[in-house]
CSV table of C-alpha atoms in Angstrom, one decimal:
chain,number,residue,atom,x,y,z
A,328,MET,CA,-4.4,-161.2,17.4
A,329,SER,CA,-3.0,-159.9,20.9
A,330,ALA,CA,-2.3,-156.4,22.9
A,331,SER,CA,-0.8,-155.8,26.3
A,332,CYS,CA,0.2,-152.7,27.6
A,333,ARG,CA,3.5,-151.2,28.9
A,334,ALA,CA,4.2,-150.6,32.8
A,335,ASP,CA,7.1,-148.0,31.7
A,336,ASP,CA,7.1,-145.1,33.4
A,337,ARG,CA,8.7,-143.4,30.7
A,338,SER,CA,11.1,-141.6,32.7
A,339,LEU,CA,14.4,-141.3,30.4
A,340,ALA,CA,11.9,-141.5,27.4
A,341,ALA,CA,11.1,-139.0,24.2
A,342,PRO,CA,7.8,-137.3,24.8
A,343,LEU,CA,6.7,-139.4,22.1
A,344,ALA,CA,4.4,-141.5,22.4
A,345,PRO,CA,3.3,-142.9,18.6
A,346,ALA,CA,-0.3,-145.0,18.8
A,347,ASP,CA,-0.5,-148.6,17.2
A,348,VAL,CA,-0.4,-147.7,13.1
A,349,ILE,CA,-2.8,-150.9,12.9
A,350,TRP,CA,-4.7,-149.5,15.2
A,351,VAL,CA,-4.7,-145.7,13.5
A,352,ASP,CA,-5.6,-147.1,10.6
A,353,GLY,CA,-8.2,-149.5,10.9
A,354,LEU,CA,-10.4,-146.4,13.1
A,355,LYS,CA,-9.8,-144.2,9.0
A,356,VAL,CA,-11.2,-147.7,7.1
A,357,LEU,CA,-13.6,-148.2,8.8
A,358,ALA,CA,-14.9,-143.9,9.2
A,359,ALA,CA,-14.1,-144.0,5.8
A,360,GLN,CA,-16.8,-146.6,5.2
A,361,PHE,CA,-19.1,-145.4,6.9
A,362,ILE,CA,-19.1,-141.8,5.8
A,363,VAL,CA,-19.9,-143.2,2.0
A,364,TRP,CA,-22.5,-145.4,3.3
A,365,HIS,CA,-23.8,-142.1,4.6
A,366,HIS,CA,-23.9,-140.5,1.6
A,367,PHE,CA,-24.9,-143.2,-0.9
A,368,VAL,CA,-28.2,-142.8,1.5
A,369,LEU,CA,-28.9,-139.1,1.5
A,370,TYR,CA,-28.2,-138.6,-2.6
A,371,GLY,CA,-29.9,-139.0,-5.3
A,372,PRO,CA,-32.5,-141.4,-6.4
A,373,VAL,CA,-30.9,-145.2,-5.9
A,374,ALA,CA,-31.1,-143.2,-1.9
A,375,ALA,CA,-35.2,-142.7,-2.0
A,376,ALA,CA,-35.1,-146.3,-3.5
A,377,ALA,CA,-32.5,-147.6,-0.6
A,378,HIS,CA,-34.7,-146.0,2.2
A,379,GLU,CA,-37.8,-147.9,0.5
A,380,ALA,CA,-36.2,-151.4,0.4
A,381,ALA,CA,-34.5,-151.6,3.7
A,382,PRO,CA,-35.9,-148.4,5.5
A,383,GLU,CA,-34.0,-149.1,9.3
A,384,TRP,CA,-30.9,-149.5,7.9
A,385,ALA,CA,-30.7,-146.4,5.1
A,386,ALA,CA,-32.4,-144.8,8.0
A,387,TRP,CA,-29.5,-145.5,10.2
A,388,LEU,CA,-27.0,-145.0,8.3
A,389,ALA,CA,-28.3,-141.6,7.2
A,390,GLU,CA,-28.4,-140.0,11.2
A,391,HIS,CA,-25.9,-141.6,12.5
A,392,GLY,CA,-23.3,-142.5,9.6
A,393,ARG,CA,-22.0,-138.6,9.6
A,394,LEU,CA,-20.5,-139.0,13.5
A,395,ALA,CA,-17.6,-140.9,11.6
A,396,VAL,CA,-16.3,-137.4,10.4
A,397,GLN,CA,-15.6,-137.0,14.4
A,398,VAL,CA,-12.7,-140.2,14.1
A,399,PHE,CA,-11.1,-138.4,10.9
A,400,LEU,CA,-11.1,-135.4,13.6
A,401,VAL,CA,-9.3,-137.0,16.1
A,402,VAL,CA,-7.3,-138.8,14.4
A,403,GLY,CA,-6.1,-136.2,12.5
A,404,GLY,CA,-5.7,-133.9,16.2
A,405,TYR,CA,-3.1,-136.8,17.3
A,406,LEU,CA,-1.4,-136.8,13.9
A,407,SER,CA,-1.0,-133.4,12.9
A,408,ALA,CA,0.7,-133.3,16.7
A,409,GLN,CA,2.2,-136.1,16.1
A,410,SER,CA,4.6,-134.6,12.5
A,411,LEU,CA,3.9,-130.8,14.3
A,412,GLN,CA,6.3,-132.3,17.6
A,413,ARG,CA,9.2,-133.3,15.3
A,414,ALA,CA,8.9,-131.0,12.9
A,415,LEU,CA,9.9,-128.3,14.6
A,416,SER,CA,11.7,-129.6,17.7
A,417,ALA,CA,13.9,-127.3,16.1
A,418,PRO,CA,13.9,-123.3,16.3
A,419,VAL,CA,10.9,-122.0,14.0
A,420,THR,CA,11.3,-119.8,11.8
A,421,VAL,CA,8.6,-118.0,9.2
A,422,GLY,CA,10.0,-119.2,6.6
A,423,GLY,CA,9.7,-122.9,8.2
A,424,VAL,CA,5.8,-122.4,9.0
A,425,ALA,CA,5.1,-121.3,5.3
A,426,GLY,CA,6.5,-124.7,4.7
A,427,LEU,CA,4.8,-126.4,6.6
A,428,VAL,CA,1.8,-124.3,5.5
A,429,TRP,CA,2.6,-125.2,2.2
A,430,ARG,CA,3.3,-129.1,2.3
A,431,ARG,CA,0.3,-129.2,3.8
A,432,TRP,CA,-1.6,-127.5,1.2
A,433,GLN,CA,-0.2,-129.6,-1.7
A,434,ARG,CA,-1.4,-132.6,0.2
A,435,LEU,CA,-4.9,-132.2,0.3
A,436,MET,CA,-5.6,-130.2,-3.0
A,437,LYS,CA,-3.3,-132.3,-5.5
A,438,PRO,CA,-6.2,-135.0,-5.0
A,439,PHE,CA,-9.0,-132.8,-4.0
A,440,ALA,CA,-8.5,-131.3,-7.7
A,441,VAL,CA,-8.7,-134.2,-9.6
A,442,ALA,CA,-11.6,-135.4,-7.9
A,443,MET,CA,-13.4,-132.1,-8.0
A,444,VAL,CA,-12.4,-132.6,-12.2
A,445,VAL,CA,-14.0,-135.7,-11.2
A,446,THR,CA,-17.1,-135.1,-9.9
A,447,LEU,CA,-17.9,-132.3,-11.9
A,448,TRP,CA,-17.1,-134.3,-15.4
A,449,ALA,CA,-19.8,-136.6,-13.0
A,450,ALA,CA,-22.8,-134.1,-12.8
A,451,TRP,CA,-22.5,-133.2,-16.2
A,452,LEU,CA,-23.3,-136.4,-17.2
A,453,ALA,CA,-25.7,-136.7,-14.4
A,454,ARG,CA,-27.7,-133.8,-15.6
A,455,ARG,CA,-28.4,-135.0,-19.3
A,456,TRP,CA,-29.5,-138.9,-17.5
A,457,MET,CA,-32.1,-138.2,-14.7
A,458,VAL,CA,-33.8,-135.4,-12.8
A,459,ASP,CA,-32.7,-135.5,-9.1
A,460,ALA,CA,-32.4,-132.3,-7.1
A,461,ASP,CA,-29.4,-133.3,-5.3
A,462,THR,CA,-27.3,-132.8,-8.8
A,463,PRO,CA,-25.2,-129.9,-8.6
A,464,PRO,CA,-25.8,-127.8,-11.4
A,465,ALA,CA,-23.1,-126.4,-13.2
A,466,PRO,CA,-20.8,-124.4,-11.9
A,467,SER,CA,-20.2,-120.7,-11.9
A,468,LEU,CA,-16.2,-118.9,-11.8
A,469,ALA,CA,-17.2,-117.7,-8.0
A,470,GLN,CA,-17.8,-121.3,-7.3
A,471,LEU,CA,-14.4,-122.5,-8.9
A,472,TRP,CA,-12.4,-120.1,-7.5
A,473,ALA,CA,-14.3,-120.3,-4.2
A,474,HIS,CA,-13.5,-124.1,-3.5
A,475,ALA,CA,-9.9,-123.3,-5.1
A,476,LEU,CA,-9.4,-120.9,-2.0
A,477,LEU,CA,-11.1,-123.2,-0.3
A,478,LEU,CA,-13.1,-120.8,1.5
A,479,GLN,CA,-15.9,-121.7,-0.2
A,480,ASP,CA,-18.0,-121.8,3.1
A,481,TRP,CA,-17.2,-118.6,4.3
A,482,LEU,CA,-18.2,-117.2,1.5
A,483,GLU,CA,-21.7,-119.0,1.3
A,484,VAL,CA,-20.8,-120.4,-1.6
A,485,PRO,CA,-22.9,-124.0,-2.8
A,486,ALA,CA,-20.5,-127.0,-2.5
A,487,LEU,CA,-19.4,-128.9,-6.2
A,488,SER,CA,-19.3,-131.9,-4.0
A,489,VAL,CA,-20.2,-133.6,-0.6
A,490,GLY,CA,-17.8,-133.8,1.6
A,491,VAL,CA,-15.6,-130.6,0.7
A,492,TRP,CA,-16.0,-128.3,3.7
A,493,TYR,CA,-13.8,-131.3,5.7
A,494,VAL,CA,-11.0,-130.5,2.7
A,495,ALA,CA,-11.5,-126.6,4.2
A,496,ILE,CA,-11.8,-127.3,7.6
A,497,ASP,CA,-8.6,-129.7,7.7
A,498,LEU,CA,-6.0,-126.8,7.3
A,499,GLN,CA,-7.8,-124.5,9.3
A,500,LEU,CA,-7.4,-127.0,11.8
A,501,TYR,CA,-3.5,-127.7,10.6
A,502,MET,CA,-2.7,-124.1,10.4
A,503,SER,CA,-4.8,-123.8,14.6
A,504,LEU,CA,-3.1,-126.0,16.1
A,505,LEU,CA,0.7,-125.2,13.8
A,506,LEU,CA,0.7,-121.5,15.2
A,507,TRP,CA,0.1,-122.6,19.3
A,508,ALA,CA,2.7,-124.7,18.2
A,509,ALA,CA,4.9,-122.5,16.6
A,510,LEU,CA,3.9,-119.5,19.4
A,511,ALA,CA,4.3,-121.4,22.2
A,512,GLN,CA,7.7,-123.3,20.9
A,513,SER,CA,9.8,-122.3,24.0
A,514,TRP,CA,7.3,-122.4,26.8
A,515,ALA,CA,7.4,-124.3,29.5
A,516,ALA,CA,5.5,-127.8,28.6
A,517,TRP,CA,2.9,-127.0,31.2
A,518,ALA,CA,2.3,-123.6,29.6
A,519,ARG,CA,2.0,-125.3,26.2
A,520,GLY,CA,-0.2,-128.0,27.4
A,521,GLY,CA,-2.7,-125.5,29.1
A,522,LEU,CA,-3.0,-123.0,26.0
A,523,LEU,CA,-3.8,-126.2,24.0
A,524,LEU,CA,-6.4,-127.4,27.0
A,525,VAL,CA,-8.3,-123.8,27.4
A,526,ALA,CA,-9.0,-124.3,23.2
A,527,VAL,CA,-10.4,-127.5,24.3
A,528,ALA,CA,-12.4,-126.7,26.5
A,529,ALA,CA,-13.6,-122.9,24.7
A,530,SER,CA,-15.0,-125.8,22.0
A,531,LEU,CA,-16.7,-127.7,24.0
A,532,TRP,CA,-18.1,-125.6,26.5
A,533,VAL,CA,-19.3,-123.1,24.2
A,534,TRP,CA,-18.0,-122.4,19.7
A,535,ASN,CA,-19.3,-126.3,19.0
A,536,LEU,CA,-22.5,-125.1,21.1
A,537,ASP,CA,-23.5,-123.0,18.5
A,538,SER,CA,-23.9,-124.9,15.3
A,539,ASP,CA,-23.6,-121.4,13.8
A,540,TRP,CA,-20.0,-121.6,14.4
A,541,ASP,CA,-19.8,-125.5,12.0
A,542,MET,CA,-17.6,-124.0,9.3
A,543,ALA,CA,-14.5,-122.5,11.4
A,544,PRO,CA,-12.6,-124.0,13.2
A,545,TRP,CA,-13.4,-123.2,16.9
A,546,TYR,CA,-16.4,-125.0,16.5
A,547,PHE,CA,-14.0,-128.5,15.4
A,548,TRP,CA,-11.8,-128.4,18.4
A,549,ALA,CA,-13.5,-130.5,20.7
A,550,SER,CA,-12.3,-133.0,18.9
A,551,TYR,CA,-9.2,-132.2,16.8
A,552,GLY,CA,-7.8,-130.8,20.0
A,553,LEU,CA,-9.0,-133.8,21.9
A,554,GLY,CA,-6.6,-135.9,19.7
A,555,ALA,CA,-4.0,-133.0,19.9
A,556,TRP,CA,-3.9,-133.3,23.5
A,557,VAL,CA,-3.9,-137.2,23.6
A,558,GLN,CA,-0.8,-137.4,21.4
A,559,ARG,CA,0.9,-134.4,24.3
A,560,GLY,CA,-0.7,-136.6,27.0
A,561,ALA,CA,0.0,-139.8,26.2
A,562,GLY,CA,3.8,-139.2,25.2
A,563,LEU,CA,4.3,-137.5,29.4
A,564,ARG,CA,7.6,-139.0,31.3
A,565,SER,CA,6.1,-139.6,34.2
A,566,SER,CA,2.8,-142.1,35.7
A,567,TRP,CA,1.4,-139.6,37.6
A,568,GLN,CA,1.6,-136.6,34.6
A,569,ARG,CA,0.4,-139.3,32.3
A,570,ALA,CA,-3.1,-139.5,35.2
A,571,VAL,CA,-3.2,-136.3,35.6
A,572,ALA,CA,-3.6,-135.3,31.5
A,573,LEU,CA,-6.1,-138.0,31.1
A,574,GLY,CA,-8.3,-136.9,34.2
A,575,LEU,CA,-8.3,-133.1,32.6
A,576,MET,CA,-9.4,-134.2,29.7
A,577,ALA,CA,-12.5,-136.3,31.3
A,578,VAL,CA,-13.2,-133.8,33.1
A,579,VAL,CA,-13.7,-131.2,30.7
A,580,VAL,CA,-15.5,-133.4,28.1
A,581,VAL,CA,-18.3,-134.4,30.8
A,582,LEU,CA,-18.6,-131.3,31.9
A,583,ALA,CA,-19.4,-130.4,28.2
A,584,LEU,CA,-21.9,-133.4,28.2
A,585,ASP,CA,-23.3,-132.0,30.8
A,586,LEU,CA,-23.4,-128.9,29.7
A,587,ALA,CA,-25.5,-130.7,26.0
A,588,TRP,CA,-25.7,-134.5,25.5
A,589,ARG,CA,-23.6,-134.4,21.8
A,590,SER,CA,-23.2,-137.7,20.6
A,591,ARG,CA,-20.4,-137.1,18.4
A,592,VAL,CA,-18.6,-135.4,21.9
A,593,ALA,CA,-19.0,-138.6,22.9
A,594,LEU,CA,-17.7,-140.8,19.8
A,595,ALA,CA,-14.9,-138.1,19.7
A,596,ALA,CA,-14.4,-138.8,23.6
A,597,LEU,CA,-14.0,-142.4,23.4
A,598,VAL,CA,-11.8,-142.1,20.0
A,599,ALA,CA,-9.1,-140.3,21.5
A,600,LEU,CA,-9.5,-142.4,25.0
A,601,SER,CA,-9.1,-145.5,21.9
A,602,LEU,CA,-5.8,-144.0,21.1
A,603,TRP,CA,-4.6,-143.2,24.7
A,604,TRP,CA,-4.7,-147.2,24.7
A,605,ALA,CA,-3.3,-147.7,21.6
A,606,ALA,CA,0.1,-145.7,22.8
A,607,GLN,CA,0.4,-146.8,26.0
A,608,CYS,CA,-0.6,-150.9,24.7
A,609,ARG,CA,2.1,-152.9,22.6
A,610,PRO,CA,1.1,-153.3,19.3
A,611,LEU,CA,-1.5,-155.4,17.7
A,612,ARG,CA,0.0,-158.6,16.7
A,613,LEU,CA,-1.9,-159.1,12.8
A,614,PRO,CA,-0.8,-161.8,9.9
A,615,LEU,CA,1.5,-159.3,7.8
A,616,LYS,CA,-1.2,-159.1,4.8
A,617,ILE,CA,-3.9,-157.5,6.8
A,618,LYS,CA,-1.5,-155.1,8.3
A,619,ALA,CA,-0.7,-154.3,4.6
A,620,VAL,CA,-4.3,-154.8,3.6
A,621,LEU,CA,-5.3,-151.9,6.5
A,622,SER,CA,-2.9,-149.5,5.2
A,623,ALA,CA,-3.3,-149.7,1.5
A,624,LEU,CA,-7.2,-149.2,2.8
A,625,ALA,CA,-5.7,-146.2,5.0
A,626,THR,CA,-3.9,-144.6,2.8
A,627,GLN,CA,-6.6,-144.1,0.7
A,628,SER,CA,-9.2,-143.6,2.6
A,629,TYR,CA,-8.8,-139.4,1.2
A,630,ALA,CA,-8.8,-140.3,-1.7
A,631,LEU,CA,-12.2,-142.3,-1.0
A,632,PHE,CA,-14.1,-139.5,0.9
A,633,LEU,CA,-12.8,-137.9,-2.5
A,634,LEU,CA,-14.4,-140.1,-5.0
A,635,HIS,CA,-17.9,-141.6,-3.6
A,636,TYR,CA,-20.1,-139.0,-5.0
A,637,ALA,CA,-18.6,-139.2,-7.8
A,638,ALA,CA,-19.1,-142.4,-8.2
A,639,SER,CA,-23.0,-142.6,-7.3
A,640,LEU,CA,-23.8,-139.8,-9.7
A,641,VAL,CA,-22.5,-141.8,-12.7
A,642,VAL,CA,-24.6,-145.1,-11.7
A,643,SER,CA,-27.4,-142.7,-10.9
A,644,ALA,CA,-27.2,-141.3,-14.2
A,645,LEU,CA,-27.0,-144.7,-15.5
A,646,ALA,CA,-29.3,-146.6,-13.6
A,647,SER,CA,-31.4,-143.8,-14.4
A,648,ARG,CA,-31.5,-144.1,-17.6
A,649,TRP,CA,-31.7,-148.1,-18.3
A,650,GLY,CA,-34.9,-147.3,-16.2
A,651,LEU,CA,-32.8,-149.7,-13.6
A,652,VAL,CA,-33.6,-147.4,-10.1
A,653,ASP,CA,-36.3,-149.4,-8.3
A,654,ALA,CA,-36.6,-150.8,-4.6
A,655,GLN,CA,-35.3,-154.1,-6.2
A,656,ALA,CA,-32.0,-153.4,-8.2
A,657,ALA,CA,-31.0,-150.1,-5.3
A,658,TRP,CA,-28.7,-151.6,-3.0
A,659,TRP,CA,-27.6,-153.4,-5.8
A,660,LEU,CA,-26.5,-150.1,-7.1
A,661,LEU,CA,-25.0,-148.3,-4.1
A,662,ALA,CA,-22.8,-152.4,-4.2
A,663,LEU,CA,-21.8,-151.2,-7.9
A,664,SER,CA,-21.3,-147.5,-6.5
A,665,TRP,CA,-18.8,-148.8,-3.3
A,666,ALA,CA,-16.9,-150.6,-5.6
A,667,LEU,CA,-16.0,-148.5,-8.2
A,668,SER,CA,-15.5,-145.4,-5.6
A,669,MET,CA,-13.0,-148.5,-4.3
A,670,LEU,CA,-11.5,-148.6,-7.5
A,671,ALA,CA,-11.2,-145.1,-8.3
A,672,ALA,CA,-9.6,-144.2,-5.0
A,673,ALA,CA,-6.9,-146.6,-5.4
A,674,TRP,CA,-6.3,-145.1,-9.1
A,675,MET,CA,-5.9,-141.6,-7.6
A,676,THR,CA,-3.7,-142.5,-5.0
A,677,ARG,CA,-1.4,-144.0,-7.5
A,678,ILE,CA,-0.9,-142.2,-9.8
A,679,LEU,CA,-0.4,-138.7,-7.5
A,680,ALA,CA,1.6,-140.8,-5.4
A,681,GLN,CA,4.5,-138.6,-7.0
A,682,PRO,CA,4.9,-134.9,-5.7
A,683,MET,CA,4.1,-132.0,-7.0
A,684,VAL,CA,6.5,-130.7,-8.6
A,685,TRP,CA,5.6,-126.8,-10.3
A,686,PRO,CA,6.2,-125.9,-13.4
A,687,TRP,CA,8.7,-122.3,-12.4
A,688,GLN,CA,10.3,-125.1,-9.9
A,689,ALA,CA,13.9,-126.1,-11.4
A,690,PRO,CA,14.2,-130.1,-11.1
A,691,GLN,CA,16.4,-131.7,-9.1
A,692,PRO,CA,20.1,-132.3,-9.8
A,693,VAL,CA,20.6,-136.5,-11.2
A,694,ALA,CA,23.4,-137.8,-9.4
A,695,GLN,CA,26.9,-138.1,-11.9
A,696,GLN,CA,27.4,-141.4,-12.3
A,697,GLY,CA,31.2,-143.3,-10.8
A,698,ARG,CA,33.6,-142.3,-13.9
């Protein structure tokens, strides 16, 4: 594995410098695994037994595993800014903006809807076979509608599964970034960048300091915006422009951490720096099989994020029914939950690979055979 940094000044290059795909895939895979194990040691009777069996390791995962979500936020901001830069290369229209939002909603909601059905079934099974305060109760109609609209946190409706807040926040962050890109499309490059930096600074210096805003996109712009800033800065034409962009980001982050140390912000800054490095350097040299595995696991990371709680509910319910929940078996049961989660994620990613087509949409015309 090796990588070397480019020395060109990109004076003739387009202002778009994609980060190394393998690096991005690796970040997504690693973050997904930490989030999964973080939740495994937080909820259910098997989690309690795991703390009894390995208290230090379980406590570390419970306390610090949640920081991995910062990786998804920064990478999400980077990739969204990259895709919007391509999508909005032509003059933007209201229909074009609506189409981008619709495609994003479809991408998020199709796996989300399937995962919620699976999780509701798993919770029903868990309520029958075990008694645990963390098991979600039967959902109300209001809960179902709130989740369908991705407004459960704004409406203060109990979540149907762990981590569903992120799906709503992802859509809100994308829409806010799209709004910025569309409104500032005709502005000078320095003005667009200035507005983006102001949004990041406001989040880091004001909103991200108040946890009461943790259901709102402006709270998470502290991390998401750093990813978007890196995507813009790393693609600037000249080396001095890139140096200024990196320096401004450093100043904003240092001042934010001076106001109040937040490990989540520090990690987000490190991830942003790694993406900057990955955009400046040659791609990592890895065997094709390893690249293929990383790519597949990265593609499945969203499904894994959505389905792992259902898998843990099923394993906990079965283990409780058969009296297998104890300290000796706890980590074996968690390993079984992990394996089931990985299989479920691969299954859902495979079956949902086709684009969503609604009943009222006309079918695509079939190409005529040559005569």
